[in-house]
Amino acid sequence: MMMIRFDLRVPEASPITHAEQYAACLEMCEWAERLGFAAVALSEHHGTEDGYLPAPLTFATAVLARTNQIAVNLAALILPLHDPVRIAEQCAVIDNLFPGRLSLVVANGYRAAEFDMAGIERSERGRLLAEYVGVLRDAWTGEPFEWRGRTIRVTPTPATPGGPMLMLGGSTPAAARRAARLRCGFFPGSANPEILTAYQDEADEVGFTEGFCNLPSGPAFVMVSKDPESTWAQIGPYALFDAQSYSSWQEGTHLNVSDVHGATSWEDVRASGVYQVLTPDECVALAEQQGAAMLHPLMGGIPPDLAWESLELFESEVLPRISS
């Protein structure tokens, strides 16, 4: 299983523009499809200085139009920040354009600034997530339904019966239990085994036998290089920015999405093991151990030219050995 992920951040120190990064991203999605990658994963945040992707459905449509068969997974769409009827309509249109190629991991979000910006009480996010999942499911039937005192009907219906695959994300046992109650698969942001236990226990309690909970494993970032020392010197500032920003967003919460806290230098980030620059041999060993490869080539605003060096090395010296 091979996937490629983008969040399309361009910090102030990056030498590229968002327009240049977006163009490079689409080229990388074409590259990934040509090499047999299963999916492109897109993330969402709002109001960040680095321009973190705020409109993942819009960008998903561009990726789907540029490619022919690779899937696009939104991981995650922060559902409480949106009007669920509008999300249902957009997804229905996308699914008719590109049947079966879009899937959603929806989450309740955690950055207080985003909820302030949207005028939504952050404390309501869990309740809203559960409510909005129900709205999506009702909407994708194409039949009229009542929501908040008014009649809603979403047409056209998606080409995929029941609509795009809908999963939940989160990083806590409470989120895992919510996913099971809503009869959704669960993609946690933490490898805490308590999350898996909470999901399985709740699924048993509600009689949900078709669920799954995929705990993350392995590093969050992998880059391939014949000279990791030299590459680290080039990408270190981007990795430090990425780790520090995620850590700052989680201050005052119980979350640990980045798994790197307190880093003051890129050497600290490197020592954490969460971000790794590997030789081709090391990357082959990791892929065989994990049974998967997740690439994040533009992490933290890495310039496309540097990212392409890694991708081309992956294509020439890693992929032939893990796909044979």
CSV table of C-alpha atoms in Angstrom, one decimal:
chain,number,residue,atom,x,y,z
A,1,MET,CA,0.0,0.0,0.0
A,2,MET,CA,1.5,3.3,-1.1
A,3,MET,CA,0.1,6.7,-0.5
A,4,ILE,CA,1.3,10.3,-0.9
A,5,ARG,CA,0.2,13.1,1.4
A,6,PHE,CA,0.0,16.9,1.0
A,7,ASP,CA,-1.0,19.8,3.3
A,8,LEU,CA,0.5,22.5,1.1
A,9,ARG,CA,2.1,24.7,3.7
A,10,VAL,CA,4.4,27.5,2.5
A,11,PRO,CA,6.1,29.2,5.5
A,12,GLU,CA,7.7,32.6,5.2
A,13,ALA,CA,11.2,31.1,4.9
A,14,SER,CA,10.3,28.9,1.9
A,15,PRO,CA,11.5,30.1,-1.5
A,16,ILE,CA,8.4,29.1,-3.4
A,17,THR,CA,4.9,30.5,-3.8
A,18,HIS,CA,1.6,28.7,-3.2
A,19,ALA,CA,0.9,28.7,-6.9
A,20,GLU,CA,4.3,27.0,-7.6
A,21,GLN,CA,3.7,24.5,-4.8
A,22,TYR,CA,0.2,23.7,-6.1
A,23,ALA,CA,1.5,23.1,-9.6
A,24,ALA,CA,4.2,20.8,-8.2
A,25,CYS,CA,1.7,18.9,-6.1
A,26,LEU,CA,-0.5,18.1,-9.1
A,27,GLU,CA,2.6,16.9,-11.0
A,28,MET,CA,3.5,14.7,-8.0
A,29,CYS,CA,0.0,13.3,-8.0
A,30,GLU,CA,0.3,12.3,-11.6
A,31,TRP,CA,3.7,10.7,-10.8
A,32,ALA,CA,2.1,8.8,-7.9
A,33,GLU,CA,-0.6,7.4,-10.1
A,34,ARG,CA,1.8,6.3,-12.8
A,35,LEU,CA,3.7,4.4,-10.2
A,36,GLY,CA,0.7,2.6,-8.8
A,37,PHE,CA,0.1,4.6,-5.6
A,38,ALA,CA,-3.3,3.8,-4.0
A,39,ALA,CA,-4.3,7.3,-2.9
A,40,VAL,CA,-3.5,10.9,-2.4
A,41,ALA,CA,-4.2,12.2,1.2
A,42,LEU,CA,-5.1,15.8,1.7
A,43,SER,CA,-5.4,17.6,5.0
A,44,GLU,CA,-7.2,20.8,6.2
A,45,HIS,CA,-6.6,23.7,8.5
A,46,HIS,CA,-7.6,27.4,8.4
A,47,GLY,CA,-6.2,30.8,9.1
A,48,THR,CA,-2.5,29.7,9.4
A,49,GLU,CA,0.3,32.0,8.4
A,50,ASP,CA,1.7,29.3,6.1
A,51,GLY,CA,-1.5,28.9,4.1
A,52,TYR,CA,-2.2,25.3,5.2
A,53,LEU,CA,-4.7,23.9,2.7
A,54,PRO,CA,-8.1,25.4,3.7
A,55,ALA,CA,-10.2,24.0,0.9
A,56,PRO,CA,-9.4,20.3,0.5
A,57,LEU,CA,-12.5,19.4,-1.6
A,58,THR,CA,-11.6,22.1,-4.1
A,59,PHE,CA,-8.1,20.7,-4.3
A,60,ALA,CA,-9.3,17.1,-4.4
A,61,THR,CA,-11.3,18.0,-7.5
A,62,ALA,CA,-8.2,19.3,-9.2
A,63,VAL,CA,-6.3,16.1,-8.3
A,64,LEU,CA,-9.1,13.9,-9.6
A,65,ALA,CA,-9.4,15.8,-12.8
A,66,ARG,CA,-5.6,15.7,-13.4
A,67,THR,CA,-5.5,11.9,-12.9
A,68,ASN,CA,-7.5,8.9,-14.0
A,69,GLN,CA,-7.8,6.3,-11.2
A,70,ILE,CA,-5.9,7.2,-8.1
A,71,ALA,CA,-8.1,7.7,-5.1
A,72,VAL,CA,-8.2,10.9,-3.0
A,73,ASN,CA,-8.7,10.7,0.7
A,74,LEU,CA,-9.5,13.8,2.8
A,75,ALA,CA,-7.7,13.1,6.1
A,76,ALA,CA,-9.1,14.9,7.8
A,77,LEU,CA,-12.0,17.2,6.9
A,78,ILE,CA,-12.9,19.2,10.0
A,79,LEU,CA,-16.6,18.7,9.6
A,80,PRO,CA,-17.9,21.0,12.5
A,81,LEU,CA,-16.4,24.0,10.7
A,82,HIS,CA,-18.7,23.5,7.7
A,83,ASP,CA,-22.3,23.5,6.6
A,84,PRO,CA,-22.9,19.7,6.3
A,85,VAL,CA,-25.5,20.2,3.5
A,86,ARG,CA,-23.0,22.1,1.4
A,87,ILE,CA,-20.4,19.4,2.0
A,88,ALA,CA,-22.9,16.7,1.0
A,89,GLU,CA,-23.7,18.5,-2.2
A,90,GLN,CA,-20.0,19.1,-3.1
A,91,CYS,CA,-19.2,15.5,-2.4
A,92,ALA,CA,-22.2,14.2,-4.4
A,93,VAL,CA,-21.0,16.3,-7.4
A,94,ILE,CA,-17.4,15.1,-7.1
A,95,ASP,CA,-18.6,11.5,-6.8
A,96,ASN,CA,-20.6,11.8,-10.0
A,97,LEU,CA,-17.6,13.3,-11.8
A,98,PHE,CA,-15.2,10.7,-10.4
A,99,PRO,CA,-17.2,7.8,-9.1
A,100,GLY,CA,-15.8,6.0,-6.1
A,101,ARG,CA,-12.5,7.9,-6.0
A,102,LEU,CA,-13.2,10.3,-3.1
A,103,SER,CA,-13.3,9.2,0.5
A,104,LEU,CA,-13.5,11.2,3.7
A,105,VAL,CA,-12.0,11.0,7.2
A,106,VAL,CA,-14.0,13.6,9.1
A,107,ALA,CA,-12.8,14.9,12.5
A,108,ASN,CA,-14.0,17.3,15.1
A,109,GLY,CA,-10.8,19.5,15.0
A,110,TYR,CA,-8.9,21.0,17.9
A,111,ARG,CA,-7.4,24.4,17.0
A,112,ALA,CA,-9.3,27.1,19.0
A,113,ALA,CA,-8.4,29.8,16.4
A,114,GLU,CA,-10.3,27.9,13.7
A,115,PHE,CA,-13.5,27.7,15.8
A,116,ASP,CA,-13.2,31.4,16.7
A,117,MET,CA,-12.8,32.2,13.0
A,118,ALA,CA,-15.9,30.2,12.1
A,119,GLY,CA,-18.0,31.5,15.0
A,120,ILE,CA,-18.5,28.0,16.4
A,121,GLU,CA,-18.2,27.0,20.0
A,122,ARG,CA,-15.2,24.7,20.2
A,123,SER,CA,-16.9,22.8,23.1
A,124,GLU,CA,-19.7,21.8,20.8
A,125,ARG,CA,-17.4,20.1,18.2
A,126,GLY,CA,-18.0,16.5,19.3
A,127,ARG,CA,-21.8,16.9,19.3
A,128,LEU,CA,-21.7,18.7,15.9
A,129,LEU,CA,-19.5,16.0,14.3
A,130,ALA,CA,-22.0,13.3,15.3
A,131,GLU,CA,-24.9,15.4,14.1
A,132,TYR,CA,-23.3,16.3,10.8
A,133,VAL,CA,-22.3,12.7,10.0
A,134,GLY,CA,-26.0,11.9,10.2
A,135,VAL,CA,-26.8,14.8,7.9
A,136,LEU,CA,-24.3,13.5,5.3
A,137,ARG,CA,-25.8,10.1,5.3
A,138,ASP,CA,-29.4,11.4,5.1
A,139,ALA,CA,-28.4,13.8,2.3
A,140,TRP,CA,-26.8,11.1,0.2
A,141,THR,CA,-30.0,9.1,0.0
A,142,GLY,CA,-31.5,11.9,-2.2
A,143,GLU,CA,-34.7,11.8,-0.2
A,144,PRO,CA,-36.1,14.7,1.8
A,145,PHE,CA,-35.3,14.8,5.5
A,146,GLU,CA,-35.8,17.1,8.4
A,147,TRP,CA,-32.9,18.9,9.9
A,148,ARG,CA,-33.1,21.7,12.4
A,149,GLY,CA,-36.7,22.5,11.7
A,150,ARG,CA,-36.4,22.6,7.9
A,151,THR,CA,-36.7,20.1,5.0
A,152,ILE,CA,-33.5,19.3,3.2
A,153,ARG,CA,-33.0,17.5,0.0
A,154,VAL,CA,-29.7,17.0,-1.7
A,155,THR,CA,-29.6,16.2,-5.4
A,156,PRO,CA,-28.1,14.6,-7.4
A,157,THR,CA,-27.4,11.6,-5.4
A,158,PRO,CA,-23.8,10.3,-5.5
A,159,ALA,CA,-22.9,7.8,-8.1
A,160,THR,CA,-21.6,5.6,-5.3
A,161,PRO,CA,-24.5,4.0,-3.4
A,162,GLY,CA,-24.7,5.6,0.0
A,163,GLY,CA,-22.1,8.2,-0.9
A,164,PRO,CA,-18.3,8.4,-0.6
A,165,MET,CA,-16.7,6.2,2.1
A,166,LEU,CA,-17.0,8.0,5.4
A,167,MET,CA,-14.6,7.4,8.3
A,168,LEU,CA,-13.9,9.3,11.5
A,169,GLY,CA,-10.6,10.6,12.7
A,170,GLY,CA,-9.4,11.6,16.2
A,171,SER,CA,-6.7,11.0,18.8
A,172,THR,CA,-8.6,10.0,21.9
A,173,PRO,CA,-10.5,7.0,23.2
A,174,ALA,CA,-13.6,9.2,23.3
A,175,ALA,CA,-13.2,9.8,19.5
A,176,ALA,CA,-12.8,6.1,19.0
A,177,ARG,CA,-16.0,5.3,20.9
A,178,ARG,CA,-17.9,8.0,18.9
A,179,ALA,CA,-16.7,6.4,15.6
A,180,ALA,CA,-18.0,3.0,16.7
A,181,ARG,CA,-21.3,4.4,17.8
A,182,LEU,CA,-21.7,6.1,14.4
A,183,ARG,CA,-20.8,2.9,12.7
A,184,CYS,CA,-17.7,4.3,11.0
A,185,GLY,CA,-14.2,3.1,10.5
A,186,PHE,CA,-11.7,5.0,12.6
A,187,PHE,CA,-8.4,6.5,11.6
A,188,PRO,CA,-6.7,7.7,14.8
A,189,GLY,CA,-3.8,10.3,14.9
A,190,SER,CA,-2.2,8.5,17.8
A,191,ALA,CA,-0.8,4.9,18.1
A,192,ASN,CA,-2.1,4.7,21.7
A,193,PRO,CA,-3.4,1.1,22.1
A,194,GLU,CA,-6.1,2.4,24.4
A,195,ILE,CA,-7.8,3.9,21.4
A,196,LEU,CA,-8.1,0.5,19.7
A,197,THR,CA,-9.5,-1.1,22.9
A,198,ALA,CA,-12.1,1.8,23.2
A,199,TYR,CA,-13.2,1.4,19.6
A,200,GLN,CA,-13.5,-2.4,19.8
A,201,ASP,CA,-15.4,-2.3,23.2
A,202,GLU,CA,-17.9,0.3,21.9
A,203,ALA,CA,-18.3,-1.6,18.6
A,204,ASP,CA,-19.2,-4.7,20.6
A,205,GLU,CA,-21.6,-2.7,22.8
A,206,VAL,CA,-23.5,-1.3,19.8
A,207,GLY,CA,-23.3,-4.5,17.7
A,208,PHE,CA,-21.1,-2.9,14.9
A,209,THR,CA,-19.3,-5.8,13.3
A,210,GLU,CA,-18.0,-4.1,10.1
A,211,GLY,CA,-15.7,-1.6,11.7
A,212,PHE,CA,-12.0,-1.1,11.6
A,213,CYS,CA,-9.5,1.0,13.5
A,214,ASN,CA,-6.1,1.6,11.8
A,215,LEU,CA,-3.5,2.6,14.4
A,216,PRO,CA,-0.7,4.6,12.8
A,217,SER,CA,2.7,3.1,12.7
A,218,GLY,CA,6.1,4.2,11.5
A,219,PRO,CA,7.5,7.7,11.0
A,220,ALA,CA,5.2,10.6,10.0
A,221,PHE,CA,7.7,11.7,7.3
A,222,VAL,CA,10.1,9.8,5.1
A,223,MET,CA,12.5,11.1,2.5
A,224,VAL,CA,14.9,9.0,0.5
A,225,SER,CA,18.5,10.2,0.0
A,226,LYS,CA,21.9,8.8,-0.9
A,227,ASP,CA,23.4,11.3,1.6
A,228,PRO,CA,21.0,11.7,4.5
A,229,GLU,CA,23.4,14.0,6.4
A,230,SER,CA,23.5,16.5,3.5
A,231,THR,CA,19.7,16.2,3.0
A,232,TRP,CA,19.0,16.8,6.7
A,233,ALA,CA,21.0,20.0,6.5
A,234,GLN,CA,18.7,21.1,3.7
A,235,ILE,CA,15.3,20.0,5.0
A,236,GLY,CA,16.0,20.4,8.7
A,237,PRO,CA,14.5,23.9,9.0
A,238,TYR,CA,11.3,22.7,7.3
A,239,ALA,CA,11.0,19.8,9.6
A,240,LEU,CA,11.5,22.0,12.7
A,241,PHE,CA,8.9,24.4,11.4
A,242,ASP,CA,6.4,21.6,10.9
A,243,ALA,CA,7.0,20.0,14.3
A,244,GLN,CA,7.0,23.3,16.2
A,245,SER,CA,3.8,24.5,14.6
A,246,TYR,CA,1.9,21.3,15.3
A,247,SER,CA,3.2,21.3,18.9
A,248,SER,CA,2.1,25.0,19.4
A,249,TRP,CA,-1.4,24.2,18.1
A,250,GLN,CA,-1.8,21.5,20.7
A,251,GLU,CA,-0.8,23.6,23.7
A,252,GLY,CA,-3.5,23.4,26.3
A,253,THR,CA,-5.0,20.3,24.8
A,254,HIS,CA,-4.6,16.6,25.5
A,255,LEU,CA,-3.5,15.9,21.9
A,256,ASN,CA,-0.1,14.7,20.6
A,257,VAL,CA,-0.6,14.7,16.9
A,258,SER,CA,3.0,15.6,16.0
A,259,ASP,CA,4.7,13.3,18.6
A,260,VAL,CA,7.5,15.9,18.7
A,261,HIS,CA,7.2,18.4,21.6
A,262,GLY,CA,9.8,20.8,22.9
A,263,ALA,CA,12.1,20.7,19.8
A,264,THR,CA,14.3,23.7,19.6
A,265,SER,CA,16.5,22.6,16.7
A,266,TRP,CA,16.1,20.3,13.7
A,267,GLU,CA,18.6,18.0,15.3
A,268,ASP,CA,15.9,17.5,18.1
A,269,VAL,CA,13.4,16.7,15.4
A,270,ARG,CA,15.7,14.2,13.7
A,271,ALA,CA,16.5,12.5,17.1
A,272,SER,CA,12.8,11.9,17.7
A,273,GLY,CA,12.6,9.5,14.8
A,274,VAL,CA,9.2,10.9,13.7
A,275,TYR,CA,10.8,12.5,10.7
A,276,GLN,CA,13.3,10.3,8.9
A,277,VAL,CA,15.7,10.7,5.9
A,278,LEU,CA,16.6,7.2,4.8
A,279,THR,CA,19.0,5.6,2.3
A,280,PRO,CA,17.2,3.5,-0.4
A,281,ASP,CA,18.2,0.3,1.5
A,282,GLU,CA,16.8,1.7,4.7
A,283,CYS,CA,13.6,2.8,3.0
A,284,VAL,CA,13.1,-0.7,1.5
A,285,ALA,CA,13.6,-2.2,4.9
A,286,LEU,CA,11.0,0.2,6.5
A,287,ALA,CA,8.5,-0.4,3.7
A,288,GLU,CA,8.8,-4.2,4.1
A,289,GLN,CA,8.4,-3.9,7.9
A,290,GLN,CA,5.4,-1.6,7.7
A,291,GLY,CA,3.8,-3.2,4.6
A,292,ALA,CA,3.2,0.4,3.4
A,293,ALA,CA,4.8,3.5,2.2
A,294,MET,CA,3.5,7.0,3.0
A,295,LEU,CA,5.4,9.9,1.3
A,296,HIS,CA,5.0,13.5,2.3
A,297,PRO,CA,7.3,15.2,-0.2
A,298,LEU,CA,6.4,18.9,0.3
A,299,MET,CA,6.4,18.7,4.1
A,300,GLY,CA,6.7,22.0,5.8
A,301,GLY,CA,7.3,23.9,2.5
A,302,ILE,CA,10.2,21.8,1.2
A,303,PRO,CA,11.1,23.2,-2.3
A,304,PRO,CA,9.8,21.0,-5.1
A,305,ASP,CA,13.2,20.6,-6.7
A,306,LEU,CA,14.5,19.0,-3.5
A,307,ALA,CA,11.3,16.9,-3.1
A,308,TRP,CA,11.7,15.6,-6.7
A,309,GLU,CA,15.2,14.4,-5.9
A,310,SER,CA,13.7,12.1,-3.2
A,311,LEU,CA,10.8,11.0,-5.3
A,312,GLU,CA,13.0,10.1,-8.3
A,313,LEU,CA,15.3,8.1,-6.0
A,314,PHE,CA,12.3,6.3,-4.6
A,315,GLU,CA,11.2,5.4,-8.1
A,316,SER,CA,14.5,4.2,-9.3
A,317,GLU,CA,16.0,2.5,-6.2
A,318,VAL,CA,13.1,1.7,-3.8
A,319,LEU,CA,10.0,0.9,-5.7
A,320,PRO,CA,11.4,-1.9,-7.9
A,321,ARG,CA,12.5,-3.7,-4.7
A,322,ILE,CA,9.2,-3.4,-2.8
A,323,SER,CA,6.8,-4.1,-5.7
A,324,SER,CA,8.5,-7.2,-7.1
